[in-house]
Every structure is written in structure tokens, then in C-alpha cells.
Coordinates of C-alpha atoms and ligand atoms in Angstrom, one line a residue:
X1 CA -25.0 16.8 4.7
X2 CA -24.2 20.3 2.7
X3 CA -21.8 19.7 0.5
X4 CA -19.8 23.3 -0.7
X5 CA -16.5 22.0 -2.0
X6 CA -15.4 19.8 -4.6
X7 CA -13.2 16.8 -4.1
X8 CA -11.2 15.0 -7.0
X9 CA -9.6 11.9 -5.9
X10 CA -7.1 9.9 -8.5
X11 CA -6.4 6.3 -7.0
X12 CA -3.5 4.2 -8.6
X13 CA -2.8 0.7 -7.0
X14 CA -4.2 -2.0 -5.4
X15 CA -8.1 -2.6 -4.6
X16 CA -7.1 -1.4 -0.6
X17 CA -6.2 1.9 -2.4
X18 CA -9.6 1.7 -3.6
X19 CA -11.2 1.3 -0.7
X20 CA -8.7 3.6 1.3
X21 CA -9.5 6.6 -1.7
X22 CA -13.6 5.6 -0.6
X23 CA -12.9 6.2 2.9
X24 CA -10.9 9.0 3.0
X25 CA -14.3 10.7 0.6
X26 CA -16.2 9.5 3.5
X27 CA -14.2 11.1 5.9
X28 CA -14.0 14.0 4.1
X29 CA -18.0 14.8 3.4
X30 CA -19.2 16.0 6.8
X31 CA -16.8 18.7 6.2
X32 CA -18.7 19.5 2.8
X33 CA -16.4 17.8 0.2
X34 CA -18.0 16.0 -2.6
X35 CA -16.4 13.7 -5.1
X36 CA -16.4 14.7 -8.5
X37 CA -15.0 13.0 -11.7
X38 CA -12.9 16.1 -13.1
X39 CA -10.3 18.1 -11.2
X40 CA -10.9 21.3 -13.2
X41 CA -11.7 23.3 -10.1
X42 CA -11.4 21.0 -7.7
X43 CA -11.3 22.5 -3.8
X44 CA -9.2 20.0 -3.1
X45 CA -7.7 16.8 -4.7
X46 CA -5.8 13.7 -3.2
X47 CA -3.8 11.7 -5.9
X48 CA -3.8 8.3 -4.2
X49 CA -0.5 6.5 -5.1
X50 CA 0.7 2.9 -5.4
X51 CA 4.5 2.2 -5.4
X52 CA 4.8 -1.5 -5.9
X53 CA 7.1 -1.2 -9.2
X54 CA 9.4 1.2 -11.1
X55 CA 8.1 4.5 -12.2
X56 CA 5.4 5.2 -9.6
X57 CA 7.3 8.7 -8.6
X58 CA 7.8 9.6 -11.6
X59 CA 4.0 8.9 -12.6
X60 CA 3.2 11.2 -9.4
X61 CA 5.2 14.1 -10.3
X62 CA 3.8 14.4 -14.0
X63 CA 0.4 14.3 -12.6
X64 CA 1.5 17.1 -9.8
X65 CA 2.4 18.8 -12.6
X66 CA -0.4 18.9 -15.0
X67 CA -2.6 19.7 -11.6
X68 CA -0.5 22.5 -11.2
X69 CA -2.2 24.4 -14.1
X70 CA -5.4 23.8 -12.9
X71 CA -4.5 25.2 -8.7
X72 CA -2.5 27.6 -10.7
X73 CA -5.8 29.2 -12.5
X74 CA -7.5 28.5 -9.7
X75 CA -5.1 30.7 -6.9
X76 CA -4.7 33.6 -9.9
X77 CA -8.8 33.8 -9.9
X78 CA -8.5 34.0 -6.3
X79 CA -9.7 30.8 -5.2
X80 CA -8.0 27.7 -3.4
X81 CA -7.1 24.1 -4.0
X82 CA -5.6 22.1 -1.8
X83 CA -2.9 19.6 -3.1
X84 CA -2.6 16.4 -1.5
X85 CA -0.3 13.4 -2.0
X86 CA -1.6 9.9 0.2
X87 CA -0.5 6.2 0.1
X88 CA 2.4 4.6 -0.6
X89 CA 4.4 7.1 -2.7
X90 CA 3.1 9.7 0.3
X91 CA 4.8 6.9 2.9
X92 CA 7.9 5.9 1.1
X93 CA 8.8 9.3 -0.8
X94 CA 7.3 11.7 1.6
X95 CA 9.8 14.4 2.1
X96 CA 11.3 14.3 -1.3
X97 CA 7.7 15.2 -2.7
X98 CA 7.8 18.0 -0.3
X99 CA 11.1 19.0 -1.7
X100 CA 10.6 18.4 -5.0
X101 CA 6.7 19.8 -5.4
X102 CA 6.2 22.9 -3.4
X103 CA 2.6 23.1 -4.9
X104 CA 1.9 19.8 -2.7
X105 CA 0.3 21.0 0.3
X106 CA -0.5 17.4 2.2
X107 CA 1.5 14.6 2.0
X108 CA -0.2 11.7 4.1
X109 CA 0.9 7.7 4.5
X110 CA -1.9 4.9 3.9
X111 CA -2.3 4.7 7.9
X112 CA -3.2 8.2 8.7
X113 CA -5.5 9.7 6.7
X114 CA -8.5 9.3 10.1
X115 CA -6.7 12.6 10.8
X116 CA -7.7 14.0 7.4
X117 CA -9.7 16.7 9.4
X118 CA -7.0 18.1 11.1
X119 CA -4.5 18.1 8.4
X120 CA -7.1 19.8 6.5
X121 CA -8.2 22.9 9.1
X122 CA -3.5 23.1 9.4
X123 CA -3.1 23.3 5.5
X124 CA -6.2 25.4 4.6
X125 CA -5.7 29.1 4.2
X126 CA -2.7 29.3 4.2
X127 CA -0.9 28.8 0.4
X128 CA 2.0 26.7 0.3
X129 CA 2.8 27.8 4.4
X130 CA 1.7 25.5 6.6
X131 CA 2.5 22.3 4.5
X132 CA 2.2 19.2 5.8
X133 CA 4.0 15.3 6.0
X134 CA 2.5 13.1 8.0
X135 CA 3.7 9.5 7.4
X136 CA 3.5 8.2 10.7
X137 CA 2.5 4.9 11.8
X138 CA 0.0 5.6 14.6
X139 CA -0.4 3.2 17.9
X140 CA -4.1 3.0 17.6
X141 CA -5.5 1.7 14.2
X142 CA -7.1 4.5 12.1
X143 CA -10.4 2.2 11.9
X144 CA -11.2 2.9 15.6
X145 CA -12.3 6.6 14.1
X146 CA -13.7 6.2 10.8
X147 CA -16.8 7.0 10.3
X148 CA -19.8 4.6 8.5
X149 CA -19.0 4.2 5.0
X150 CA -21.2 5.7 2.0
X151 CA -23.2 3.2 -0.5
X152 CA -20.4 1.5 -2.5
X153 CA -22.7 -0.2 -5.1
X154 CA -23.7 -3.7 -5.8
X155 CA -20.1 -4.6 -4.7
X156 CA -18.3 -3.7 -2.2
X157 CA -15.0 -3.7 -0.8
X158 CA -14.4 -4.5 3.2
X159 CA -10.4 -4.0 4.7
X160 CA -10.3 -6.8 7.2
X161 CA -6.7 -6.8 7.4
X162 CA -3.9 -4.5 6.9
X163 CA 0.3 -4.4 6.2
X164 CA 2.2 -7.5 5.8
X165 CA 4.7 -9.2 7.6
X166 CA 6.5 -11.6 5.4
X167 CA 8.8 -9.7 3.6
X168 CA 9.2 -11.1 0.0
X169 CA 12.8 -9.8 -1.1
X170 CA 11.4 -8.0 -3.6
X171 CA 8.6 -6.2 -2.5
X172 CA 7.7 -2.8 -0.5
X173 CA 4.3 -3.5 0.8
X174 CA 6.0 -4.2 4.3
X175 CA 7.6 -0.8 4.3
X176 CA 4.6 1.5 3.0
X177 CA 1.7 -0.1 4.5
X178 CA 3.8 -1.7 7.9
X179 CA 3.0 -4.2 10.1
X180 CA 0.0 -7.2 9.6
X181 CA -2.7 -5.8 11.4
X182 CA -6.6 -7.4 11.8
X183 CA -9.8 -5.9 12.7
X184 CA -11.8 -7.3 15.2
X185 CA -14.6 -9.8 13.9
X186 CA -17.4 -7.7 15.5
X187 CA -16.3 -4.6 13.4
X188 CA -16.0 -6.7 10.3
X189 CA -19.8 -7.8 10.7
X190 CA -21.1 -4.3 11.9
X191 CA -19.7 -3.1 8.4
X192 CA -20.4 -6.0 6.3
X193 CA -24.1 -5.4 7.8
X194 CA -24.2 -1.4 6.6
X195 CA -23.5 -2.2 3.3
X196 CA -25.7 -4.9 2.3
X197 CA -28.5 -2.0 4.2
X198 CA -26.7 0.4 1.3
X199 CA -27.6 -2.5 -1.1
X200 CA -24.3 -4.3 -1.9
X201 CA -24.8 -7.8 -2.9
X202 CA -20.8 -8.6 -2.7
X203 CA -18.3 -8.1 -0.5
X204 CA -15.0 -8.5 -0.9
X205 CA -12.7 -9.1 2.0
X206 CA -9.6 -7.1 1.5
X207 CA -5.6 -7.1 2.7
X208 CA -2.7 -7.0 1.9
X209 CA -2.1 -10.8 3.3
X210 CA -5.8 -11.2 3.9
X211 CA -5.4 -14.8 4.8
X212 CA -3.1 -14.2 7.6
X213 CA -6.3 -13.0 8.7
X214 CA -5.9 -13.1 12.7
X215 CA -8.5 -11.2 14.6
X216 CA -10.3 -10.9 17.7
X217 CA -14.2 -12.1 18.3
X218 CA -15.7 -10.8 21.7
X219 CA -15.4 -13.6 23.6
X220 CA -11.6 -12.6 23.1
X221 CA -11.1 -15.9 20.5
X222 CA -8.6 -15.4 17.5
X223 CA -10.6 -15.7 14.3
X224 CA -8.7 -17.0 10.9
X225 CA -10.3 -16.0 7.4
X226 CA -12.1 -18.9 7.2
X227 CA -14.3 -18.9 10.3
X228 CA -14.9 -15.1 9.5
X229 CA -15.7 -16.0 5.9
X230 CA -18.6 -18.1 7.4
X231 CA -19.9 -15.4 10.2
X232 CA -19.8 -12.8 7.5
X233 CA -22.2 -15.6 4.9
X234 CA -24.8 -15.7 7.6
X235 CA -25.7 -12.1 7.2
X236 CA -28.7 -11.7 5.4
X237 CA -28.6 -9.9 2.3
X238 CA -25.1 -10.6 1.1
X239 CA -25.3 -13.1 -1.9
X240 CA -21.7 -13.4 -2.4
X241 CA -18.7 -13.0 -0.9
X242 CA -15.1 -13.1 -2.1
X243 CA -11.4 -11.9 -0.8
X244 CA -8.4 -10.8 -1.9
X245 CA -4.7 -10.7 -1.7
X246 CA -4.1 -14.2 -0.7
X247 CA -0.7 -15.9 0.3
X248 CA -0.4 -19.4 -0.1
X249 CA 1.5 -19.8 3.3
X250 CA -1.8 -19.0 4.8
X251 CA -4.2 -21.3 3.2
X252 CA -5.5 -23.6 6.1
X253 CA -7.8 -26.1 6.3
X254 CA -10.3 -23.7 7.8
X255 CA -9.9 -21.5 5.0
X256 CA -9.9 -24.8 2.5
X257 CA -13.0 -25.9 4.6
X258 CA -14.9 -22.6 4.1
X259 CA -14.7 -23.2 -0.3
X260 CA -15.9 -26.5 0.4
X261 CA -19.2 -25.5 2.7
X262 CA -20.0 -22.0 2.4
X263 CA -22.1 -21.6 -1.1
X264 CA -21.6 -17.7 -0.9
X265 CA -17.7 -17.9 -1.7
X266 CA -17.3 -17.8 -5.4
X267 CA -15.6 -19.7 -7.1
X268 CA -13.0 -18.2 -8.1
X269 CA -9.6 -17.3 -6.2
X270 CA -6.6 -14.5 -6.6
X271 CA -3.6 -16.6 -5.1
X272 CA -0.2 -14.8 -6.7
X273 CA 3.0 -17.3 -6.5
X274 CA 5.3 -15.0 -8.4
X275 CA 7.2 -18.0 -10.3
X276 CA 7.2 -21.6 -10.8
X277 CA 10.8 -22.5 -10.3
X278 CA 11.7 -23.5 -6.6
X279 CA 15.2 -21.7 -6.8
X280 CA 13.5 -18.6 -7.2
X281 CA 10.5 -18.7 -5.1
X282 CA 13.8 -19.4 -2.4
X283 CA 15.3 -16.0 -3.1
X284 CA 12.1 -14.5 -3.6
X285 CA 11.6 -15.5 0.1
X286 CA 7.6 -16.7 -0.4
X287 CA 8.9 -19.8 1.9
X288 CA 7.2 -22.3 -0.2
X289 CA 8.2 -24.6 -3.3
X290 CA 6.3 -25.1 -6.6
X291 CA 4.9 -28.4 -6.0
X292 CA 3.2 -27.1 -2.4
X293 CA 1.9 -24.7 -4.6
X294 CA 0.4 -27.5 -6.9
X295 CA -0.6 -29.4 -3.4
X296 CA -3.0 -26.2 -2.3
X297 CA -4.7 -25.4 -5.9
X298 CA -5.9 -29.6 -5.5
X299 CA -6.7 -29.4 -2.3
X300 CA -9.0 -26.4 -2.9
X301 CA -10.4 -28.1 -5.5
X302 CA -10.9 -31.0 -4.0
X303 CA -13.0 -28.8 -1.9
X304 CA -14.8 -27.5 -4.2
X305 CA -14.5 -28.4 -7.6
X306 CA -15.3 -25.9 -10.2
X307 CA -13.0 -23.4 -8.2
X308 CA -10.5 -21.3 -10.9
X309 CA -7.7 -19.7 -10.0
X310 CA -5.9 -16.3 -11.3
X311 CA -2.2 -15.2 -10.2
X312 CA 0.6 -13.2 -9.9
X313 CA 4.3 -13.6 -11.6
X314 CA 7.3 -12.2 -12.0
X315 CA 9.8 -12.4 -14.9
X316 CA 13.2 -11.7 -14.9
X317 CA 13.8 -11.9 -11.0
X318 CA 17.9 -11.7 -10.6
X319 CA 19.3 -14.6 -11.2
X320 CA 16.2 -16.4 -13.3
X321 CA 17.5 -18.5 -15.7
X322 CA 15.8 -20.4 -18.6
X323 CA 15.4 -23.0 -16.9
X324 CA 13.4 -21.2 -14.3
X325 CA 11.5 -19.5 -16.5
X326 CA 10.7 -23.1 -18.3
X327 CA 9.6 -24.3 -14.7
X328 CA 7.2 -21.1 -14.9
X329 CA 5.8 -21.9 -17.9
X330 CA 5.1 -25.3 -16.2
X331 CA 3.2 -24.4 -13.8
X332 CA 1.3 -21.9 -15.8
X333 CA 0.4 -24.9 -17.8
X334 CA 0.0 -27.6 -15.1
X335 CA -2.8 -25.3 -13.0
X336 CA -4.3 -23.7 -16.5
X337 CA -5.2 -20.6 -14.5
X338 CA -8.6 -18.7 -15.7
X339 CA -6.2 -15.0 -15.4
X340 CA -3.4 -13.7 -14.2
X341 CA -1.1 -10.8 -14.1
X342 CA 2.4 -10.9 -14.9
X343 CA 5.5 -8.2 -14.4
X344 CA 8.6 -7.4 -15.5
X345 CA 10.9 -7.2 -12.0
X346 CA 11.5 -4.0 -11.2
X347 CA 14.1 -3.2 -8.2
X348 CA 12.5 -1.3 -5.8
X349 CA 14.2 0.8 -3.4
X350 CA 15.1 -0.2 0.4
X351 CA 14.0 -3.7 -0.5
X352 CA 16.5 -6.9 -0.4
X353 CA 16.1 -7.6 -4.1
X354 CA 17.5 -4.3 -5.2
X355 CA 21.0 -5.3 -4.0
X356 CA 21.3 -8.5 -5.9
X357 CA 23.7 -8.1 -8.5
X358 CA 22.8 -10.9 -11.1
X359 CA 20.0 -9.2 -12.9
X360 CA 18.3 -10.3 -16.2
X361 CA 19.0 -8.0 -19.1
X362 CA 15.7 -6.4 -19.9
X363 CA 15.2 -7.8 -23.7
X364 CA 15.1 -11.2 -21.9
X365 CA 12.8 -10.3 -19.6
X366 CA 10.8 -8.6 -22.2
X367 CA 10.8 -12.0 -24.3
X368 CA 9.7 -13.7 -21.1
X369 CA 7.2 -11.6 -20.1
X370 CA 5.6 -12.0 -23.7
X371 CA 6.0 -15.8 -23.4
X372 CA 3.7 -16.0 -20.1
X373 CA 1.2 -13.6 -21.3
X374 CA 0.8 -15.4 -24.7
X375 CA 0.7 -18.4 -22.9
X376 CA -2.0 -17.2 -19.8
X377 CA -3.9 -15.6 -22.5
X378 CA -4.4 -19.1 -24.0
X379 CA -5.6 -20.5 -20.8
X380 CA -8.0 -17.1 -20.5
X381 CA -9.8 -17.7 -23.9
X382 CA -10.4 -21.6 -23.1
X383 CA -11.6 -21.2 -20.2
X384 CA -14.3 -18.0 -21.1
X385 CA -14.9 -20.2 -24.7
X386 CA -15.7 -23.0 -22.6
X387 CA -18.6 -20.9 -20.3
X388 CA -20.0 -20.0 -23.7
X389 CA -23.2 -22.0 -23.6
X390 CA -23.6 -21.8 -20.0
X391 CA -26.4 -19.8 -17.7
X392 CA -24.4 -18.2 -15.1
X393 CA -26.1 -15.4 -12.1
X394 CA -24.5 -12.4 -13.1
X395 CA -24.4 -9.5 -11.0
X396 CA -24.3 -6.3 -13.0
X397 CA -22.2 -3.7 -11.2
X398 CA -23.0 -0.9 -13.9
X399 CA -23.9 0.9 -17.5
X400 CA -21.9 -1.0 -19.9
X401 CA -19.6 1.2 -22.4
X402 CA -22.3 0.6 -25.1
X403 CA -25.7 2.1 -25.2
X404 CA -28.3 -0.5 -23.5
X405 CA -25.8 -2.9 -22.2
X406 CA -24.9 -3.3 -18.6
X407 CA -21.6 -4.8 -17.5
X408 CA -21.4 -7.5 -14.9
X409 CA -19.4 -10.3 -13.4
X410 CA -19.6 -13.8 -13.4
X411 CA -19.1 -16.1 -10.1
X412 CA -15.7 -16.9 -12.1
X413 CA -15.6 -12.9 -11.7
X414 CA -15.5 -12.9 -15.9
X415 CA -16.3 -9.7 -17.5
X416 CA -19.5 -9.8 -19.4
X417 CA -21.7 -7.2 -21.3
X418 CA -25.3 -7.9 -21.4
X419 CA -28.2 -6.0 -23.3
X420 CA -30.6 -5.1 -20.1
X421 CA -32.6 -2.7 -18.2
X422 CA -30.8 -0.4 -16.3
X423 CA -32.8 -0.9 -13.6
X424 CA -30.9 -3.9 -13.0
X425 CA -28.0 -2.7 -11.8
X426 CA -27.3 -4.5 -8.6
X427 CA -29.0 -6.9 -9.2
X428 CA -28.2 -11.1 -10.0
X429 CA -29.9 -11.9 -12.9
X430 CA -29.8 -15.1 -14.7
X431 CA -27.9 -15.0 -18.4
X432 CA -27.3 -17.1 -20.8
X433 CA -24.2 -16.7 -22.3
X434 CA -23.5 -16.7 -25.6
X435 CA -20.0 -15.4 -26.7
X436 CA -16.8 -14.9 -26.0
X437 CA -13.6 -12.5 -27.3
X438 CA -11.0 -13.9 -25.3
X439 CA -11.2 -11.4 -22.4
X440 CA -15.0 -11.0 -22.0
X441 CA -18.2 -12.5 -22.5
X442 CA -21.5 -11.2 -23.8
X443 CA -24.9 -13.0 -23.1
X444 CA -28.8 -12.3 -23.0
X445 CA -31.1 -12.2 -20.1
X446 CA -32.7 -15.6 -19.1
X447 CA -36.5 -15.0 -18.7
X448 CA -39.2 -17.1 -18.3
X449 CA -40.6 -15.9 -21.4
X450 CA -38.0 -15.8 -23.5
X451 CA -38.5 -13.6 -26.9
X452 CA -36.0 -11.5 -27.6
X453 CA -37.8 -7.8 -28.1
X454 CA -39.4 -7.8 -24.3
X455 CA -36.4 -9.9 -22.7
X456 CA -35.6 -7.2 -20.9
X457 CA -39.1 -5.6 -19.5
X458 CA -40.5 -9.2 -18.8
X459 CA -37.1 -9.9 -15.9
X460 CA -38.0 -6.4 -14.5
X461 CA -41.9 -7.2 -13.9
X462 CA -41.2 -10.5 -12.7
X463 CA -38.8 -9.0 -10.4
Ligands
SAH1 N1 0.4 -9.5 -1.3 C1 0.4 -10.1 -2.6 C2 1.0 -9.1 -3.6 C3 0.9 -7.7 -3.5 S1 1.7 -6.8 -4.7 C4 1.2 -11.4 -2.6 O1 1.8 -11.7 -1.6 O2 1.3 -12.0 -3.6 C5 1.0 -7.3 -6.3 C6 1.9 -7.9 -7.2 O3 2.8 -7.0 -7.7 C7 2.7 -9.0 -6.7 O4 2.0 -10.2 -6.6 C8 3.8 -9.1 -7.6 O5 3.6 -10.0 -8.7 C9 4.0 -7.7 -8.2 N2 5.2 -7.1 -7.7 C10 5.5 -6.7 -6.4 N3 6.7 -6.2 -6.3 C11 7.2 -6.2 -7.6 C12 8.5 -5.7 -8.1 N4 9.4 -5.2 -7.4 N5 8.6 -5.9 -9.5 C13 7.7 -6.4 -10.2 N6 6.5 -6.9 -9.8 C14 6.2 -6.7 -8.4
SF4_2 FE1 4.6 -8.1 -0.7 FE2 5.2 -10.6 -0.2 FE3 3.8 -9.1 1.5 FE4 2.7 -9.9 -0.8 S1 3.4 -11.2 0.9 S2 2.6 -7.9 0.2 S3 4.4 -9.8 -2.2 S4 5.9 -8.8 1.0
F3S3 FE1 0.6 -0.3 -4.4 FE2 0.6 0.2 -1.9 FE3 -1.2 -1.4 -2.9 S1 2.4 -0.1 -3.1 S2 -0.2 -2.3 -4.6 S3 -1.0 0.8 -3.3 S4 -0.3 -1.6 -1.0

């Protein structure tokens, strides 16, 4: 491939964002655009947006605008960038961005960028003229004309299932990204078979919902997550396999099954519940109480028993009282979750919850928030103190942020740094670990001759 333009992607969001901003480079590079890490003099950049809580626009427009210098120089020199806005800011906001930024000269939603060419060859030339919204949402899938993915490293993220269909009051995932969609099984493998041949290790199924996982095998048999989870095991080469975003509607039996045989899933397991009181997981609309929450997490670990769990919540949903956020707290507390994430609710246009009219005053929800964090954080450190000690197969994903150190993951997907030869970069390596600061772990290399000053070279010859 001759690559004789510069492409400067900035993703925001979600880990399909991730893959989507991967994709898009991939469609882009036959057409001689290659990624690079500043946008300085970018030919073209594509700012990748999320819009899942408050803000997101205006984080957008303040990057447009400190872009804008840089096309700015660019056009007075003589030269050309091309300004593109994608994903869900692109889908929910699309012709106010025109409006708004008449610098932007692409605005695409998550499911069209496949006709990134085309938009391109319309928008190029031409300065500000021939600008472009294209927030469709095609008939036929954009995966049916993708083309093969570049190497994504020692892990790697596979979109199995797109959009959602469940509508929690407060959310716009159903809006930007549309309707639940699932690739065919036989796609799923053919990609999950290229990457481990571009040297992944992991993959990580991706979606939205990826547990409402529903697609189609050739003999023309409807697949769930579980039975794919076990095809996609079977391929050679892939040493561990994980997925994300979860609902815990959709866990099945199949899917509880596939924790309890398949050796490749790691143990460890995103499944967001938003809150711990039943009142508000009701007007949340999540369609499931607490306690069935409390039901899945044992029966998952019944299947496999040093399974941890991280989640989602939400503070200061209208209407939460105390009470509900004592219930919370509960939970929090009753599952002892190894992470999670937690946000302040923010109303987000078009959806149900922006109409309620009860809303928390935002130094509760700030008090709230502060409780859950201190309270996760506890369960964080206990659980990484309590791996301290331990010899765990780390795969290390890159250069850690100090000199001679490489940064990995754990199979509880734990951050760790580890002083090692770079040459073992995707690749699991035994390591002892040997500390912990609460949100990450450091350890030493386990080799079978074990001094300290030739740790490093003896794992690499043994190799
Ligand atoms: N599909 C996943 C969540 C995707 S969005 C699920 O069903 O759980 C990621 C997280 O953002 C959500 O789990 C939620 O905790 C948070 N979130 C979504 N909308 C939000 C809003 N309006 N305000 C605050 N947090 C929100
Ligand atoms: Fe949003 Fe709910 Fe769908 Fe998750 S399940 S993406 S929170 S609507
Ligand atoms: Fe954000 Fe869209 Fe993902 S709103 S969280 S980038 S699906």
C-alpha cells in the first residue's frame, strides 16, 4: 500500500468507538491515508464522538475549534485538510454541527462510514462546498463491505453485535447507534481467525448489548453469545477471549454454561446494573430487580468460581432517594465488585428520562457519587491487595510509561507494570506479583531461573 496522506483520528467513547475509529483507518488506507498520533498537518482528521452524557457537544466544538488553527495554516499555505465529525455526536447532532462549524466538512453516523470512500472523493477539493451529512441508517449492514482489518496488537477488539433495542429511559445508545443488529457466526470466526494470523492473543467480543447476541450460523441456526463464545475458543491461536457490554436480561444459561466450560473466558466480567434499588431500576426501565441481579452474579459463580465482576451506576437518577441510594450502597457491598464506573445522571436529550421532573439537586448527587466511589475504591484495593502474592499469565499489551517496564493485564483484566524485555509484548508470560497501589499492580517475571539481573533475558531464550 503507498501511503501519501496523513490521517489523525481522536476517538471518545465506548470500546465500539474504538474499534469503529480502527476500521474506518482501515477503510481509509488503500486510498493512502496513514494514521498518525498528531494532527498538526493532518490531510485529513475524524474526531470520533461519544454522546452518552452531558457535555459531549460541547467537548466536540472546542476540539473543532482548536483544529481549526491547524486546517486554517494549513489552507493559508495552500494545502488541504479535511474535517470530519463521525459517531454519535455525528448521528444525534448532525445538522447543528453543520450549522454551527462551517470548517466541518464530513459529518458521518456510527453506521455509515463503509461509504467513507465516496464521501471522501464528494468532499475533497472543494473547501467548505460540497459538505457533507450522512446519518443514515442503511438497509444493508456496513460489515458486508469492510475490508480485512489491520494488526490490532496482542488484543484485539471484534464488533459481533451492534445498536440496542431495550431502551433504558435514560439512555441514547438506541437512538445514535439504532436497532440490535448481529453478524453472522461465519463472519465472526473468519475475523477472529485474521487476527490471531496478525498475532492477537485476545479478543474481545464487542456490542452495545453483546449478550443479546442473536446471529446466524450457515446451516441457517440462531447462535446466542454463549455457543459463539465456544466456536470462537476452538480457533487455534487465541488464548483468551473476553466480551463486553453485557445486560443482565440476557444472561442465559448458555452464556452461564460457556464461564463454567470454556477455559479461554477470563474471569472477569463488565455487567453494568445502574443502581441497586428496585424503584429505580423500574423507572430506569432495565426490567429487572436487585435481587435477580444478586441471583445472576451466584449463578455465574457457581459456574465458575473465581469469576469478579465490574459495573456500571448511576447517581442521582430523578426521583432517587436516600433510601435508594442506601440500597446502592448495598449491593455494591453485597457483590464486592473488583471495578466499576459510576456517573452523575445527566439528562440527555430525546430520551424518556429528560422529561421527569423530580430531579436530584446536583450537590446530592455529587455527595452520592463520592460515596460509591469511595466505597468501590475499597472493594478495588482488596481485591488487587489480595492478588499480591499470586503468579498470574499476564499478557503484556505494550511499553509501560516507565523506562524498561511493560504494561499488561491480568485474567481479572488488572493493570500491572512489569520490568521486561520488550520483546515480550504480546506475549503471556508468567509473573509473580508483588504489589499493589490500589489501582495497579506491579510484579517480576517468573523464570525458571530465577535471579533478578538476567530475569528478563533468561524468559526470552527459553521462549
Ligand atoms: N449497554 C450498556 C451501557 C452503555 S452506556 C448497558 O446496558 O449497561 C455506558 C454507561 O454510561 C451506562 O452503563 C451508564 O452507567 C452510563 N450512562 C448512560 N447514559 C447515562 C446518562 N444519561 N447519565 C449518566 N450516565 C449514563
Ligand atoms: Fe443504553 Fe440500556 Fe441499551 Fe445499555 S441496554 S445501551 S444502557 S439503552
Ligand atoms: Fe458513546 Fe456512542 Fe459508545 S454514545 S458510549 S460512543 S455507543
Amino acid at each position: 500500500m503507498k501511503f501519501n496522506k496523513k490521517l489523525y483520528i481522536k476517538t471518545w467513547g465506548c470500546q465500539m468507538n474504538v474499534y469503529d475509529s480502527s476500521r474506518m483507518a482501515d477503510i481509509l488506507a488503500p486510498l493512502g491515508y496513514m494514521t498518525v498520533e498528531e494532527p498538526d498537518d493532518a490531510d485529513m482528521i475524524i474526531l470520533n464522538t461519544c454522546h452518552i452524557r452531558e457535555k459531549a457537544t460541547d467537548k466536540v466544538f472546542s476540539e473543532i475549534g482548536r483544529l481549526k488553527i491547524h486546517k486554517d495554516k494549513k489552507v493559508e499555505a495552500g494545502g488541504s485538510m479535511l474535517m470530519a465529525v463521525a459517531g454519535c455526536v455525528a448521528q444525534a447532532e448532525g445538522d447543528f454541527i453543520m450549522k454551527r462549524a462551517p470548517t466541518v466538512d464530513m459529518i458521518f453516523g456510527p453506521q455509515t462510514y463503509h461509504e467513507l470512500p465516496e464521501m471522501v472523493a464528494k468532499a475533497t477539493g472543494a473547501y467548505g462546498e460540497n459538505r457533507i451529512v450522512n446519518t443514515e441508517f442503511p438497509e444493508k449492514t456496513k460489515f458486508d463491505f469492510l475490508p480485512e482489518e489491520q494488526n490490532q496488537g496482542a488484543s484485539a477488539f471484534l464488533s459481533i453485535q451492534e445498536g440496542c433495542d431495550k431502551f433504558c429511559t435514560f439512555c441514547v445508545v438506541p437512538y445514535t447507534r439504532g436497532a440490535e443488529y448481529s453478524r453472522p457466526v461465519d463472519k465472526i470466526v473468519d475475523e477472529a481467525k485474521r487476527l490471531v494470523d496478525n498475532g492477537s492473543k485476545e479478543i474481545t467480543l464487542l456490542g452495545q448489548n453483546v449478550n443479546a447476541y442473536h446471529g446466524e450460523n450457515v446451516d441457517g441456526k440462531t447462535w446466542g453469545l454463549g455457543r459463539l463464545i465456544e466456536a470462537v475458543a476452538e480457533i487455534d491461536g487465541i488464548e483468551q477471549i473476553r466480551y463486553t457490554t453485557s445486560h443482565p436480561r440476557d444472561v442465559d444459561q448458555e452464556l452461564i454454561d460457556a464461564h463454567r466450560d470454556v477455559q479461554k473466558l477470563m474471569p472477569f466480567l463488565h455487567l453494568p446494573v445502574q443502581s441497586g434499588s428496585d424503584k429505580m431500576l423500574k423507572v430506569m426501565n432495565r426490567k429487572h430487580t436487585a435481587d435477580r441481579y444478586r441471583e445472576i452474579i451466584a449463578d455465574l459463580k457457581k459456574a465458575r468460581p473465581d469469576l469478579v465482576f465490574s459495573s456500571d451506576f448511576i447517581v442521582g437518577f430523578p426521583g432517587e432517594t436516600d433510601q435508594d441510594h442506601e440500597d446502592t450502597m448495598q449491593l455494591i457491598r453485597d457483590v464486592k465488585f473488583a471495578s466499576a464506573y459510576s456517573f452523575k445522571y445527566s439528562a440527555r436529550p430525546g430520551t424518556p428520562a429528560a422529561n421527569m421532573t423530580n430531579l436530584v439537586r446536583e450537590d446530592v448527587k455529587t455527595v452520592r457519587l463520592t460515596q460509591i466511589q469511595e466505597l468501590i475504591g475499597e472493594f478495588q484495593a482488596e481485591f488487587n491487595a489480595d492478588t499480591v502474592g499470586k503468579t498470574l499469565p499476564i499478557l503484556f499489551e505494550r511499553k509501560g510509561k516507565k523506562e524498561g517496564q511493560l504494561q499488561g493485564r491480568s485474567p481479572f483484566y488488572q493493570a500491572i507494570n512489569v520490568p521486561a524485555n520488550e520483546r515480550l509484548i504480546g506475549q503471556i508470560v508468567d509473573v509473580h506479583v508483588t504489589d499493589s497501589t490500589g489501582h495497579a499492580l506491579t510484579g517480576e517475571v517468573v523464570t525458571a531461573v530465577s535471579t533478578s539481573e538476567n530475569l528478563t533475558e533468561n524468559i526470552v531464550k527459553s521462549a
